mmCIF file of C-alpha atoms in Angstrom:
data_model
loop_
_atom_site.group_PDB
_atom_site.id
_atom_site.type_symbol
_atom_site.label_atom_id
_atom_site.label_comp_id
_atom_site.label_asym_id
_atom_site.label_seq_id
_atom_site.Cartn_x
_atom_site.Cartn_y
_atom_site.Cartn_z
ATOM 1 C CA UNK G 45 3.289 -19.107 -6.739
ATOM 2 C CA UNK G 46 3.639 -21.124 -10.087
ATOM 3 C CA UNK G 47 1.651 -22.595 -12.998
ATOM 4 C CA UNK G 48 1.818 -25.734 -11.249
ATOM 5 C CA UNK G 49 0.192 -24.044 -7.951
ATOM 6 C CA UNK G 50 -3.582 -23.513 -9.841
ATOM 7 C CA UNK G 51 -3.686 -27.313 -10.629
ATOM 8 C CA UNK G 52 -3.041 -28.046 -6.957
ATOM 9 C CA UNK G 53 -6.049 -29.374 -4.654
ATOM 10 C CA UNK G 54 -4.392 -27.070 -1.705
ATOM 11 C CA UNK G 55 -4.587 -24.135 -3.953
ATOM 12 C CA UNK G 56 -7.530 -21.424 -2.752
ATOM 13 C CA UNK G 57 -8.381 -19.406 -6.175
ATOM 14 C CA UNK G 58 -10.415 -17.130 -4.229
ATOM 15 C CA UNK G 59 -7.838 -16.077 -1.413
ATOM 16 C CA UNK G 60 -5.425 -16.948 -4.757
ATOM 17 C CA UNK G 61 -3.052 -18.938 -1.950
ATOM 18 C CA UNK G 62 -2.042 -22.263 -1.048
ATOM 19 C CA UNK G 63 -3.399 -23.518 1.933
ATOM 20 C CA UNK G 64 -0.334 -25.364 2.932
ATOM 21 C CA UNK G 65 1.864 -22.120 2.926
ATOM 22 C CA UNK G 66 -0.552 -20.566 6.003
ATOM 23 C CA UNK G 67 0.490 -23.637 8.253
ATOM 24 C CA UNK G 68 4.146 -23.803 7.228
ATOM 25 C CA UNK G 69 7.000 -21.265 8.022
ATOM 26 C CA UNK G 70 9.453 -22.542 5.215
ATOM 27 C CA UNK G 71 7.213 -23.128 2.440
ATOM 28 C CA UNK G 72 7.828 -22.264 -1.147
ATOM 29 C CA UNK G 73 6.378 -23.319 -4.120
ATOM 30 C CA UNK G 74 9.363 -25.226 -4.853
ATOM 31 C CA UNK G 75 9.494 -27.270 -2.107
ATOM 32 C CA UNK G 76 6.202 -28.351 -1.830
ATOM 33 C CA UNK G 77 5.629 -31.996 -1.699
ATOM 34 C CA UNK G 78 1.954 -31.902 -1.317
ATOM 35 C CA UNK G 79 0.990 -31.577 -4.582
ATOM 36 C CA UNK G 80 -2.766 -32.916 -5.566
ATOM 37 C CA UNK G 81 -3.957 -32.747 -8.950
ATOM 38 C CA UNK G 82 -7.348 -30.851 -8.673
ATOM 39 C CA UNK G 83 -9.968 -32.937 -10.561
ATOM 40 C CA UNK G 84 -12.050 -30.897 -11.785
ATOM 41 C CA UNK G 85 -9.613 -28.259 -13.464
ATOM 42 C CA UNK G 86 -9.595 -29.623 -17.274
ATOM 43 C CA UNK G 87 -6.967 -28.721 -19.862
ATOM 44 C CA UNK G 88 -8.138 -26.410 -22.777
ATOM 45 C CA UNK G 89 -10.767 -28.213 -24.784
ATOM 46 C CA UNK G 90 -10.154 -28.343 -28.158
ATOM 47 C CA UNK G 91 -13.175 -30.354 -29.619
ATOM 48 C CA UNK G 92 -16.699 -30.123 -27.819
ATOM 49 C CA UNK G 93 -17.389 -33.454 -29.761
ATOM 50 C CA UNK G 94 -17.423 -35.035 -26.309
ATOM 51 C CA UNK G 95 -20.176 -33.316 -23.755
ATOM 52 C CA UNK G 96 -18.638 -32.327 -20.993
ATOM 53 C CA UNK G 97 -20.009 -29.505 -19.084
ATOM 54 C CA UNK G 98 -17.957 -26.786 -18.333
ATOM 55 C CA UNK G 99 -17.530 -23.645 -16.217
ATOM 56 C CA UNK G 100 -14.954 -20.755 -16.481
ATOM 57 C CA UNK G 101 -13.770 -19.915 -12.972
ATOM 58 C CA UNK G 102 -10.753 -17.631 -11.459
ATOM 59 C CA UNK G 103 -8.621 -21.448 -11.750
ATOM 60 C CA UNK G 104 -9.558 -22.349 -15.176
ATOM 61 C CA UNK G 105 -11.815 -24.066 -16.817
ATOM 62 C CA UNK G 106 -13.268 -26.697 -14.900
ATOM 63 C CA UNK G 107 -15.963 -29.531 -14.690
ATOM 64 C CA UNK G 108 -19.314 -28.235 -13.847
ATOM 65 C CA UNK G 109 -20.813 -29.196 -10.601
ATOM 66 C CA UNK G 110 -24.308 -27.885 -10.035
ATOM 67 C CA UNK G 111 -24.889 -25.909 -7.298
ATOM 68 C CA UNK G 112 -27.214 -28.061 -5.357
ATOM 69 C CA UNK G 113 -28.515 -31.902 -6.039
ATOM 70 C CA UNK G 114 -32.034 -31.103 -7.519
ATOM 71 C CA UNK G 115 -30.147 -28.919 -10.237
ATOM 72 C CA UNK G 116 -29.594 -30.131 -13.777
ATOM 73 C CA UNK G 117 -27.021 -28.265 -15.366
ATOM 74 C CA UNK G 118 -27.566 -30.015 -18.783
ATOM 75 C CA UNK G 119 -30.838 -27.628 -19.296
ATOM 76 C CA UNK G 120 -28.327 -24.376 -18.459
ATOM 77 C CA UNK G 121 -26.016 -25.408 -20.882
ATOM 78 C CA UNK G 122 -25.041 -23.980 -24.232
ATOM 79 C CA UNK G 123 -24.660 -25.870 -27.200
ATOM 80 C CA UNK G 124 -20.744 -25.824 -26.696
ATOM 81 C CA UNK G 125 -21.546 -27.754 -23.144
ATOM 82 C CA UNK G 126 -20.623 -23.886 -21.295
ATOM 83 C CA UNK G 127 -22.660 -23.213 -17.893
ATOM 84 C CA UNK G 128 -22.865 -20.093 -16.729
ATOM 85 C CA UNK G 129 -21.196 -19.592 -13.306
ATOM 86 C CA UNK G 130 -24.044 -18.822 -11.178
ATOM 87 C CA UNK G 131 -25.536 -22.206 -11.662
ATOM 88 C CA UNK G 132 -22.400 -24.081 -10.308
ATOM 89 C CA UNK G 133 -20.990 -24.993 -7.425
ATOM 90 C CA UNK G 134 -17.914 -23.373 -7.908
ATOM 91 C CA UNK G 135 -19.367 -20.158 -9.562
ATOM 92 C CA UNK G 136 -21.593 -19.519 -6.508
ATOM 93 C CA UNK G 137 -18.559 -19.837 -4.156
ATOM 94 C CA UNK G 138 -16.843 -17.010 -6.050
ATOM 95 C CA UNK G 139 -20.222 -15.073 -6.168
ATOM 96 C CA UNK G 140 -20.319 -15.204 -2.721
ATOM 97 C CA UNK G 141 -16.472 -14.240 -1.839
ATOM 98 C CA UNK G 142 -16.459 -10.863 -4.312
ATOM 99 C CA UNK G 143 -20.045 -9.602 -3.692
ATOM 100 C CA UNK G 144 -20.992 -11.004 -0.215
ATOM 101 C CA UNK G 145 -24.268 -12.992 0.689
ATOM 102 C CA UNK G 146 -26.714 -9.659 0.042
ATOM 103 C CA UNK G 147 -25.735 -9.032 -3.216
ATOM 104 C CA UNK G 148 -25.043 -12.857 -4.411
ATOM 105 C CA UNK G 149 -28.412 -13.520 -3.182
ATOM 106 C CA UNK G 150 -30.018 -10.562 -5.309
ATOM 107 C CA UNK G 151 -28.117 -11.716 -8.461
ATOM 108 C CA UNK G 152 -29.308 -15.477 -7.943
ATOM 109 C CA UNK G 153 -32.914 -14.269 -7.460
ATOM 110 C CA UNK G 154 -32.666 -12.696 -10.797
ATOM 111 C CA UNK G 155 -31.448 -15.522 -12.730
ATOM 112 C CA UNK G 156 -34.255 -17.429 -10.935
ATOM 113 C CA UNK G 157 -32.209 -19.825 -8.704
ATOM 114 C CA UNK G 158 -31.420 -20.341 -5.014
ATOM 115 C CA UNK G 159 -28.406 -19.593 -3.775
ATOM 116 C CA UNK G 160 -26.718 -22.455 -1.831
ATOM 117 C CA UNK G 161 -24.697 -20.935 0.910
ATOM 118 C CA UNK G 162 -22.125 -23.197 3.055
ATOM 119 C CA UNK G 163 -22.117 -22.503 6.823
ATOM 120 C CA UNK G 164 -18.990 -20.534 6.875
ATOM 121 C CA UNK G 165 -20.490 -18.295 4.486
ATOM 122 C CA UNK G 166 -23.565 -16.968 6.516
ATOM 123 C CA UNK G 167 -21.878 -14.329 7.488
ATOM 124 C CA UNK G 168 -19.874 -13.074 4.416
ATOM 125 C CA UNK G 169 -18.814 -9.432 3.442
ATOM 126 C CA UNK G 170 -18.208 -7.597 0.615
ATOM 127 C CA UNK G 171 -14.528 -8.497 0.244
ATOM 128 C CA UNK G 172 -14.360 -5.172 -1.530
ATOM 129 C CA UNK G 173 -16.140 -3.154 1.319
ATOM 130 C CA UNK G 174 -13.447 -4.315 3.549
ATOM 131 C CA UNK G 175 -11.171 -2.201 1.204
ATOM 132 C CA UNK G 176 -13.481 0.950 1.333
ATOM 133 C CA UNK G 177 -14.675 0.583 -1.936
ATOM 134 C CA UNK G 178 -18.114 -0.228 -2.269
ATOM 135 C CA UNK G 179 -19.977 -1.709 -4.975
ATOM 136 C CA UNK G 180 -20.442 0.918 -8.064
ATOM 137 C CA UNK G 181 -18.228 3.388 -5.971
ATOM 138 C CA UNK G 182 -14.502 4.418 -6.168
ATOM 139 C CA UNK G 183 -12.023 4.004 -3.182
ATOM 140 C CA UNK G 184 -11.355 7.111 -1.337
ATOM 141 C CA UNK G 185 -9.821 9.852 -3.156
ATOM 142 C CA UNK G 186 -6.819 10.613 -1.228
ATOM 143 C CA UNK G 187 -5.266 6.855 -2.284
ATOM 144 C CA UNK G 188 -4.677 7.893 -5.938
ATOM 145 C CA UNK G 189 -1.836 8.758 -7.027
ATOM 146 C CA UNK G 190 -3.083 9.154 -10.738
ATOM 147 C CA UNK G 191 -6.146 9.515 -12.099
ATOM 148 C CA UNK G 192 -8.041 10.162 -15.651
ATOM 149 C CA UNK G 193 -10.237 12.712 -13.240
ATOM 150 C CA UNK G 194 -9.325 15.726 -11.267
ATOM 151 C CA UNK G 195 -9.416 15.378 -7.834
ATOM 152 C CA UNK G 196 -10.845 17.741 -5.400
ATOM 153 C CA UNK G 197 -7.527 17.558 -3.192
ATOM 154 C CA UNK G 198 -5.425 18.779 -6.475
ATOM 155 C CA UNK G 199 -8.105 21.816 -7.400
#
């Protein structure tokens, strides 16, 4: 992927891949003819005179979209117009993808906000648990080939 891919609406920032790439055998980012600019992605904002509410995501700086329609983001932003990601639609998608539904719900409850779950996310598990690493734990010791700490296998 190149820098242009992150600006495309076909780019999935959670999986860091192109939606079109999965459907095409002869795909490279150079021959992609289906570029559609992702409209919520903003260029680096130099002055905050304009009151555009923004959120920092894996894709970059985006226009903040409320997690659900009743949520007023203007009450949740700082003086620069930046909104914490848990209050935005984009941030909640990232949170559910990274930590799973159970942990994301706990984080949202601690912030005093309702977690808006999409139908395809209802059974989303922690992606870190898929790779043998629960939150707060290190992966299996035999997977390390260099470590700052002694490993039982070496001693």
